[in-house]
Amino acid sequence: MDTIANSVSKLLTLFLTVLFVGSELTHCNVTYDRKSLLINGQRRILISGSIHYPRSTPEMWEDLIWKAKHGGLDVIDTYVFWDVHEPSPGNYDFEGRYDLVRFIKTVQKVGLYANLRIGPYVCAEWNFGGIPVWLKYVPGVSFRTDNEPFKAAMQGFTQKIVQMMKSEKLFQSQGGPIILSQIENEYGPESRGAAGRAYVNWAASMAVGLGTGVPWVMCKENDAPDPVINSCNGFYCDDFSPNKPYKPSMWTETWSGWFTEFGGPIHQRPVEDLSFAVARFIQKGGSYVNYYMYHGGTNFGRSAGGPFITTSYDYDAPIDEYGLIRQPKYSHLKELHKAIKRCEHALVSLDPTVLSLGTLLQAHVFSSGTGTCAAFLANYNAQSAATVTFNNRHYDLPPWSISILPDCKIDVFNTAKVRVQPSQVKMLPVKPKLFSWESYDEDLSSLAESSRITAPGLLEQLNVTRDTSDYLWYITSVDISSSESFLRGGQKPSINVQSAGHAVHVFVNGQFSGSAFGTREQRSCTYNGPVDLRAGANKIALLSVTVGLQNVGRHYETWEAGITGPVLLHGLDQGQKDLTWNKWSYKVGLRGEAMNLVSPNGVSSVDWVQESQATQSRSQLKWYKAYFDAPGGKEPLALDLESMGKGQVWINGQSIGRYWMAYAKGDCNSCTYSGTFRPVKCQLGCGQPTQRWYHVPRSWLKPTKNLIVVFEELGGNPWKISLVKRVAHTPAVHGQ
């Protein structure tokens, strides 16, 4: 009997699987009309969420996508990141975190759809906006305009991605999960004139000609050429309407929070406001909503752009950077999605009738008069609650809220009534203490001799490094006469260094003089401080540091980085001495990078010095290494780097990203959900390091002898670094 029952169970499971595949993933073209996308001829209200595959690990993907499904999502949205997939012309990488096919197949396995945002420009606070830096150096190129070199490269990459998806049968027209693709992103051609418009028309025509069998969309494109659908992005999208009356209203970036920059506060968006924005969009005829981000993840390596974007890309998303559910955002949105889906038939079949219920009070009613009815009751007043009468019933509406009535009677959800307690998150140190450090000082003694580039004047940083490293040395020499008065006890001279880079460290005769740092708004920095000069030849070495390349802005590929000058010495007997047009030598990167000290194989290429906390020398530009065993359990892990200054960290040769204990400046006053939201409205962490904890994926660890390598620029103390576990707990609501 048990055998028969098992056989019947297996047959039933097979039948249901076939039924699901037949109903959702059969070979068909996805189409659209003015109301919504149509899948298998059926209009759908679709809830989507952005999860970017390079910002997590393959071992995390399935869990993230299952959590998204349980949160009420229908679609997973991701950009395709050109720069990581084609690091040099014609050389491709689709391995590990860059395994796009595996990611899309994981979406398919979980039973969700996918929106593949090929771009290939992504913005996304990603280095160089996702466009490979090598493209900047193609002769005659100009990004994202009617420019043949750019169009040729962009078309080649787009075709490669589409063909890859086709060969794996991943488009919905082939039975796969991809129901949408995006070409271009956040373009704003109204500011680019005729050349911009010509480029948009070309991009749309090129994309449609690839024959995917699914619609193409352009995000933040005011007038997408047919048949491409235009869509909205932003904190609100209630006033958005398609550029053509036969296209659906889509919101491809519903900002769940905001990104973080070093030196800035943490931004949070209250879920009451986020759900209000989504409900308001749906009640006005919207049919597709994508949360940007649903899981933000981590800017591993040097992928963060900006510049100054943090390694954490948490984005206050419903699933946090580490893959843990964030309450109440996750559950409150889940209830919103349930309420919307209960209204789906009315929403996709009918147009709303808008009724005034009083000042700043409205009802959007979807009613056929034959039984189908759904209503959204809105209070747009940001200060005052209201009681409204609708269909002879009374409803209480908090300020800045919308109630959803799937049957025009019962209020099943209100955007401002949150029934879940906030998550309580703790970062718990792993015991016993794990790190015993050895050190290696970055060698400055042979900089000029080891440099291979010399030139009169100052070279732009990217033109020299091609972004192979954050670091570029500018080295010159200046002769000081023995008769200078400062050598006999006078006031020291000073040096002034103007840089379009993001940070600069100044060394004179091998000794550290000081540093200067820019901000995301300024995109430049100036060092001005005293220097110790001696009679005769003096070596001046300036280490210019980038903190992610620009990812947005008109023709941002032309913006400069590095020390642009002037470089001036002040306080000499003859006054100012201009070093700008001296003979300069250049050295790309650090000696430790060249020797690959970050990898298990390269770490033995130098003699490391065993140190204790009592005897360590906390100098600038210093490498540290240690070994540790992986802690037990399954909780996500992070490094607590509060004791450090600025630099980078690697685990077993893989970069967990840039760190910087820049302290947050902002206005961290109380936060209210009601009223128009902007990032300055709800800020946390003022006066604290913008980012203290750095995600260490468990899949990067071995059971024993894991190598951690730290490069420290500013003399931080590694002996206080600790490995911590991230634990989240949501208290039960009182009485439940």
Short mmCIF file of C-alpha atoms in Angstrom, two decimals, residues 314-631:
data_model
loop_
_atom_site.label_atom_id
_atom_site.label_comp_id
_atom_site.label_asym_id
_atom_site.label_seq_id
_atom_site.Cartn_x
_atom_site.Cartn_y
_atom_site.Cartn_z
CA ASP A 314 22.09 47.16 1.29
CA TYR A 315 19.64 49.80 0.00
CA ASP A 316 17.29 49.27 2.97
CA ALA A 317 15.85 46.44 0.89
CA PRO A 318 13.31 43.83 2.10
CA ILE A 319 16.15 41.28 2.11
CA ASP A 320 19.25 42.80 3.66
CA GLU A 321 22.82 42.76 2.38
CA TYR A 322 23.52 39.43 4.09
CA GLY A 323 20.39 37.66 2.82
CA LEU A 324 18.34 38.04 6.00
CA ILE A 325 14.72 39.19 5.94
CA ARG A 326 14.29 42.81 7.03
CA GLN A 327 11.16 43.41 9.06
CA PRO A 328 8.69 45.02 8.89
CA LYS A 329 9.48 45.90 5.26
CA TYR A 330 9.39 42.30 3.99
CA SER A 331 6.12 41.21 5.59
CA HIS A 332 4.25 44.48 5.12
CA LEU A 333 5.02 44.43 1.40
CA LYS A 334 4.04 40.76 1.26
CA GLU A 335 0.60 41.67 2.62
CA LEU A 336 0.38 44.51 0.09
CA HIS A 337 1.11 42.08 -2.72
CA LYS A 338 -1.59 39.69 -1.51
CA ALA A 339 -4.13 42.49 -1.40
CA ILE A 340 -3.23 43.68 -4.91
CA LYS A 341 -3.43 40.14 -6.31
CA ARG A 342 -6.91 39.75 -4.83
CA CYS A 343 -7.89 42.76 -6.97
CA GLU A 344 -6.06 41.56 -10.09
CA HIS A 345 -9.09 40.59 -12.21
CA ALA A 346 -10.75 43.95 -11.66
CA LEU A 347 -7.53 45.91 -12.16
CA VAL A 348 -6.67 44.37 -15.54
CA SER A 349 -10.26 44.31 -16.81
CA LEU A 350 -11.59 47.73 -15.88
CA ASP A 351 -10.66 51.39 -15.78
CA PRO A 352 -11.09 53.17 -12.45
CA THR A 353 -13.78 55.63 -11.59
CA VAL A 354 -12.31 58.35 -9.35
CA LEU A 355 -14.57 59.68 -6.59
CA SER A 356 -13.90 62.53 -4.20
CA LEU A 357 -14.48 61.56 -0.58
CA GLY A 358 -13.47 64.97 0.78
CA THR A 359 -10.44 67.26 0.80
CA LEU A 360 -7.36 65.21 -0.13
CA LEU A 361 -9.52 62.08 0.01
CA GLN A 362 -10.25 59.88 -3.00
CA ALA A 363 -11.60 56.52 -4.04
CA HIS A 364 -10.45 54.67 -7.14
CA VAL A 365 -13.19 52.15 -7.94
CA PHE A 366 -12.85 49.30 -10.43
CA SER A 367 -16.42 48.06 -10.88
CA SER A 368 -18.17 46.25 -13.71
CA GLY A 369 -21.63 46.51 -12.19
CA THR A 370 -21.95 42.74 -12.55
CA GLY A 371 -20.11 41.59 -9.45
CA THR A 372 -16.47 42.47 -10.14
CA CYS A 373 -15.43 45.29 -7.84
CA ALA A 374 -12.27 46.55 -6.14
CA ALA A 375 -11.56 49.88 -4.50
CA PHE A 376 -8.59 51.89 -3.24
CA LEU A 377 -9.41 54.53 -0.63
CA ALA A 378 -6.71 57.19 -0.29
CA ASN A 379 -5.90 59.88 2.26
CA TYR A 380 -3.30 62.21 0.76
CA ASN A 381 -3.12 64.41 3.85
CA ALA A 382 0.32 63.99 5.44
CA GLN A 383 -0.76 65.19 8.90
CA SER A 384 -4.36 64.25 9.59
CA ALA A 385 -6.24 60.97 9.76
CA ALA A 386 -9.73 60.79 8.28
CA THR A 387 -12.89 58.72 8.45
CA VAL A 388 -14.56 58.35 5.07
CA THR A 389 -17.86 56.90 3.95
CA PHE A 390 -17.84 54.61 0.94
CA ASN A 391 -20.73 52.37 -0.14
CA ASN A 392 -22.50 53.23 3.10
CA ARG A 393 -19.60 51.94 5.20
CA HIS A 394 -17.12 53.88 7.32
CA TYR A 395 -13.36 53.49 6.92
CA ASP A 396 -10.57 54.95 9.03
CA LEU A 397 -7.62 56.19 6.99
CA PRO A 398 -4.38 57.19 8.72
CA PRO A 399 -2.46 60.13 7.24
CA TRP A 400 -0.73 59.48 3.91
CA SER A 401 -2.29 56.04 3.44
CA ILE A 402 -4.34 53.90 1.09
CA SER A 403 -6.74 51.11 2.03
CA ILE A 404 -7.38 48.26 -0.40
CA LEU A 405 -10.86 46.70 -0.66
CA PRO A 406 -10.77 43.70 -3.04
CA ASP A 407 -14.57 43.37 -2.95
CA CYS A 408 -15.36 47.08 -2.44
CA LYS A 409 -16.41 46.19 1.10
CA ILE A 410 -13.74 44.71 3.33
CA ASP A 411 -10.57 46.68 4.03
CA VAL A 412 -7.90 43.96 3.87
CA PHE A 413 -4.82 46.21 3.90
CA ASN A 414 -3.85 49.75 4.76
CA THR A 415 -0.42 51.03 3.76
CA ALA A 416 0.18 52.80 7.10
CA LYS A 417 -0.98 50.01 9.41
CA VAL A 418 2.09 47.87 10.01
CA ARG A 419 1.47 44.69 12.00
CA VAL A 420 5.02 43.32 12.16
CA GLN A 421 7.71 44.38 14.63
CA PRO A 422 11.10 45.62 13.35
CA SER A 423 13.90 43.10 13.12
CA GLN A 424 16.40 43.16 15.96
CA VAL A 425 19.83 42.71 14.37
CA LYS A 426 22.98 41.92 16.34
CA MET A 427 26.58 41.51 15.22
CA LEU A 428 27.98 38.91 17.62
CA PRO A 429 31.78 38.40 17.83
CA VAL A 430 33.02 34.94 17.01
CA LYS A 431 35.04 33.48 19.88
CA PRO A 432 37.85 32.79 20.49
CA LYS A 433 39.72 35.68 18.91
CA LEU A 434 41.03 34.43 15.59
CA PHE A 435 43.66 36.74 14.14
CA SER A 436 47.41 36.74 14.74
CA TRP A 437 48.91 39.24 12.34
CA GLU A 438 52.09 39.43 10.30
CA SER A 439 52.97 42.58 8.38
CA TYR A 440 54.81 43.82 5.31
CA ASP A 441 55.53 47.49 4.60
CA GLU A 442 54.76 48.64 1.07
CA ASP A 443 58.19 49.34 -0.43
CA LEU A 444 58.65 53.03 -1.32
CA SER A 445 62.42 52.99 -1.74
CA SER A 446 62.57 52.12 -5.42
CA LEU A 447 59.47 53.83 -6.79
CA ALA A 448 61.17 55.99 -9.39
CA GLU A 449 63.50 53.19 -10.48
CA SER A 450 60.67 50.70 -10.91
CA SER A 451 58.40 53.07 -12.83
CA ARG A 452 58.26 52.57 -16.56
CA ILE A 453 56.50 55.77 -17.58
CA THR A 454 58.01 59.25 -17.53
CA ALA A 455 56.55 62.43 -18.96
CA PRO A 456 56.82 66.18 -18.57
CA GLY A 457 53.75 67.30 -16.68
CA LEU A 458 50.88 65.45 -15.01
CA LEU A 459 49.07 62.61 -16.73
CA GLU A 460 45.39 61.81 -16.17
CA GLN A 461 45.10 58.72 -13.96
CA LEU A 462 42.84 56.51 -16.06
CA ASN A 463 44.95 57.11 -19.14
CA VAL A 464 47.82 55.48 -17.26
CA THR A 465 46.14 52.78 -15.14
CA ARG A 466 43.20 51.84 -17.41
CA ASP A 467 41.57 51.15 -14.01
CA THR A 468 43.70 48.07 -13.36
CA SER A 469 44.30 49.46 -9.86
CA ASP A 470 42.92 52.14 -7.55
CA TYR A 471 46.47 53.40 -7.09
CA LEU A 472 48.82 55.49 -9.22
CA TRP A 473 52.12 56.95 -8.04
CA TYR A 474 53.21 60.38 -9.32
CA ILE A 475 56.94 60.80 -8.57
CA THR A 476 59.22 63.77 -9.16
CA SER A 477 62.36 65.33 -7.70
CA VAL A 478 63.09 68.87 -6.60
CA ASP A 479 66.48 70.38 -5.77
CA ILE A 480 66.71 72.60 -2.73
CA SER A 481 69.59 75.04 -2.31
CA SER A 482 71.62 74.76 0.88
CA SER A 483 71.13 78.50 1.33
CA GLU A 484 67.35 78.25 1.88
CA SER A 485 66.45 80.03 5.13
CA PHE A 486 64.05 77.30 6.31
CA LEU A 487 67.06 74.96 6.61
CA ARG A 488 68.41 77.28 9.32
CA GLY A 489 65.34 77.16 11.53
CA GLY A 490 62.82 79.14 9.48
CA GLN A 491 59.23 78.13 8.81
CA LYS A 492 58.85 74.92 6.82
CA PRO A 493 57.73 75.20 3.20
CA SER A 494 54.39 73.68 2.22
CA ILE A 495 53.10 71.77 -0.76
CA ASN A 496 49.77 72.28 -2.50
CA VAL A 497 48.42 69.41 -4.60
CA GLN A 498 45.26 69.73 -6.69
CA SER A 499 43.63 66.43 -7.62
CA ALA A 500 40.58 65.31 -9.56
CA GLY A 501 41.03 61.95 -7.88
CA HIS A 502 39.26 60.91 -4.75
CA ALA A 503 42.20 60.76 -2.34
CA VAL A 504 45.89 61.60 -2.33
CA HIS A 505 48.67 60.57 0.07
CA VAL A 506 51.82 62.72 0.08
CA PHE A 507 55.30 61.32 0.76
CA VAL A 508 58.53 63.34 0.81
CA ASN A 509 61.83 61.48 0.87
CA GLY A 510 59.98 58.29 1.83
CA GLN A 511 58.25 59.90 4.81
CA PHE A 512 54.51 60.37 5.03
CA SER A 513 53.41 64.02 5.05
CA GLY A 514 49.62 63.78 4.99
CA SER A 515 46.48 62.97 3.02
CA ALA A 516 43.51 64.70 1.43
CA PHE A 517 40.11 63.28 0.50
CA GLY A 518 37.34 64.45 -1.78
CA THR A 519 33.61 63.94 -1.61
CA ARG A 520 31.08 62.55 -4.04
CA GLU A 521 29.71 66.02 -4.69
CA GLN A 522 33.09 67.71 -5.24
CA ARG A 523 34.80 64.94 -7.26
CA SER A 524 38.15 66.54 -6.33
CA CYS A 525 40.45 67.17 -3.39
CA THR A 526 43.29 69.47 -2.42
CA TYR A 527 46.23 68.72 -0.15
CA ASN A 528 47.95 71.68 1.49
CA GLY A 529 50.45 71.04 4.28
CA PRO A 530 54.05 71.44 5.46
CA VAL A 531 56.82 69.27 4.07
CA ASP A 532 60.25 68.28 5.37
CA LEU A 533 62.74 69.17 2.66
CA ARG A 534 66.53 68.93 2.83
CA ALA A 535 69.36 70.48 0.88
CA GLY A 536 69.95 68.77 -2.43
CA ALA A 537 67.61 66.37 -4.24
CA ASN A 538 64.23 65.61 -2.64
CA LYS A 539 61.90 62.88 -3.89
CA ILE A 540 58.22 63.79 -3.85
CA ALA A 541 55.85 60.83 -4.29
CA LEU A 542 52.11 61.40 -4.55
CA LEU A 543 49.86 58.35 -4.31
CA SER A 544 46.59 59.13 -6.09
CA VAL A 545 43.69 56.87 -5.11
CA THR A 546 40.34 56.33 -6.80
CA VAL A 547 37.31 55.12 -4.85
CA GLY A 548 35.21 53.84 -7.74
CA LEU A 549 34.75 55.53 -11.09
CA GLN A 550 31.93 57.83 -12.11
CA ASN A 551 28.79 55.92 -13.07
CA VAL A 552 26.45 58.68 -14.24
CA GLY A 553 26.56 62.08 -15.89
CA ARG A 554 26.63 63.58 -19.35
CA HIS A 555 29.62 62.07 -21.21
CA TYR A 556 31.07 60.91 -17.91
CA GLU A 557 33.68 58.91 -19.84
CA THR A 558 35.50 62.21 -20.43
CA TRP A 559 35.70 63.17 -16.75
CA GLU A 560 39.20 63.19 -15.30
CA ALA A 561 40.73 61.38 -12.33
CA GLY A 562 44.09 61.68 -10.64
CA ILE A 563 46.38 64.62 -9.95
CA THR A 564 45.61 67.30 -12.49
CA GLY A 565 47.61 70.07 -10.86
CA PRO A 566 48.89 72.47 -10.16
CA VAL A 567 51.48 71.06 -7.71
CA LEU A 568 53.10 73.99 -5.94
CA LEU A 569 55.78 74.47 -3.30
CA HIS A 570 55.25 77.53 -1.11
CA GLY A 571 57.60 79.19 1.40
CA LEU A 572 60.91 79.04 -0.46
CA ASP A 573 63.18 82.08 -0.46
CA GLN A 574 62.31 82.81 -4.06
CA GLY A 575 58.60 82.34 -3.39
CA GLN A 576 56.41 79.76 -5.10
CA LYS A 577 57.89 76.89 -7.10
CA ASP A 578 55.62 75.21 -9.65
CA LEU A 579 56.29 71.47 -10.02
CA THR A 580 53.40 70.85 -12.40
CA TRP A 581 55.58 70.64 -15.51
CA ASN A 582 58.46 68.82 -13.87
CA LYS A 583 59.54 65.50 -15.25
CA TRP A 584 57.23 63.01 -13.53
CA SER A 585 57.58 59.25 -13.26
CA TYR A 586 54.55 57.01 -12.90
CA LYS A 587 54.04 53.68 -11.20
CA VAL A 588 50.72 51.84 -11.60
CA GLY A 589 49.49 50.08 -8.51
CA LEU A 590 51.24 48.87 -5.39
CA ARG A 591 54.22 46.57 -5.04
CA GLY A 592 52.05 44.20 -3.02
CA GLU A 593 49.52 44.08 -5.86
CA ALA A 594 52.25 43.31 -8.39
CA MET A 595 53.47 40.43 -6.21
CA ASN A 596 49.88 39.21 -5.73
CA LEU A 597 50.22 39.22 -1.96
CA VAL A 598 46.47 38.82 -1.66
CA SER A 599 46.42 35.25 -2.97
CA PRO A 600 47.34 32.03 -1.18
CA ASN A 601 50.01 31.42 -3.84
CA GLY A 602 51.51 34.91 -3.83
CA VAL A 603 51.47 35.58 -0.12
CA SER A 604 54.79 33.77 0.37
CA SER A 605 56.64 36.02 -2.11
CA VAL A 606 57.81 38.41 0.65
CA ASP A 607 59.17 38.08 4.16
CA TRP A 608 56.39 38.91 6.59
CA VAL A 609 57.20 40.25 10.07
CA GLN A 610 55.54 38.64 13.06
CA GLU A 611 54.07 41.36 15.26
CA SER A 612 52.26 41.63 18.53
CA GLN A 613 49.74 44.30 19.40
CA ALA A 614 52.28 45.86 21.75
CA THR A 615 55.13 46.04 19.24
CA GLN A 616 53.39 46.72 15.97
CA SER A 617 54.33 49.77 13.90
CA ARG A 618 51.16 51.39 12.61
CA SER A 619 52.58 53.05 9.53
CA GLN A 620 50.82 54.06 6.33
CA LEU A 621 50.69 51.72 3.32
CA LYS A 622 51.05 48.47 5.18
CA TRP A 623 50.00 44.91 4.39
CA TYR A 624 48.77 42.47 7.04
CA LYS A 625 48.00 38.78 6.83
CA ALA A 626 46.58 36.18 9.18
CA TYR A 627 44.96 32.75 9.08
CA PHE A 628 41.73 31.65 10.72
CA ASP A 629 39.35 28.73 10.85
CA ALA A 630 35.78 29.05 9.69
CA PRO A 631 33.33 29.40 12.59
#
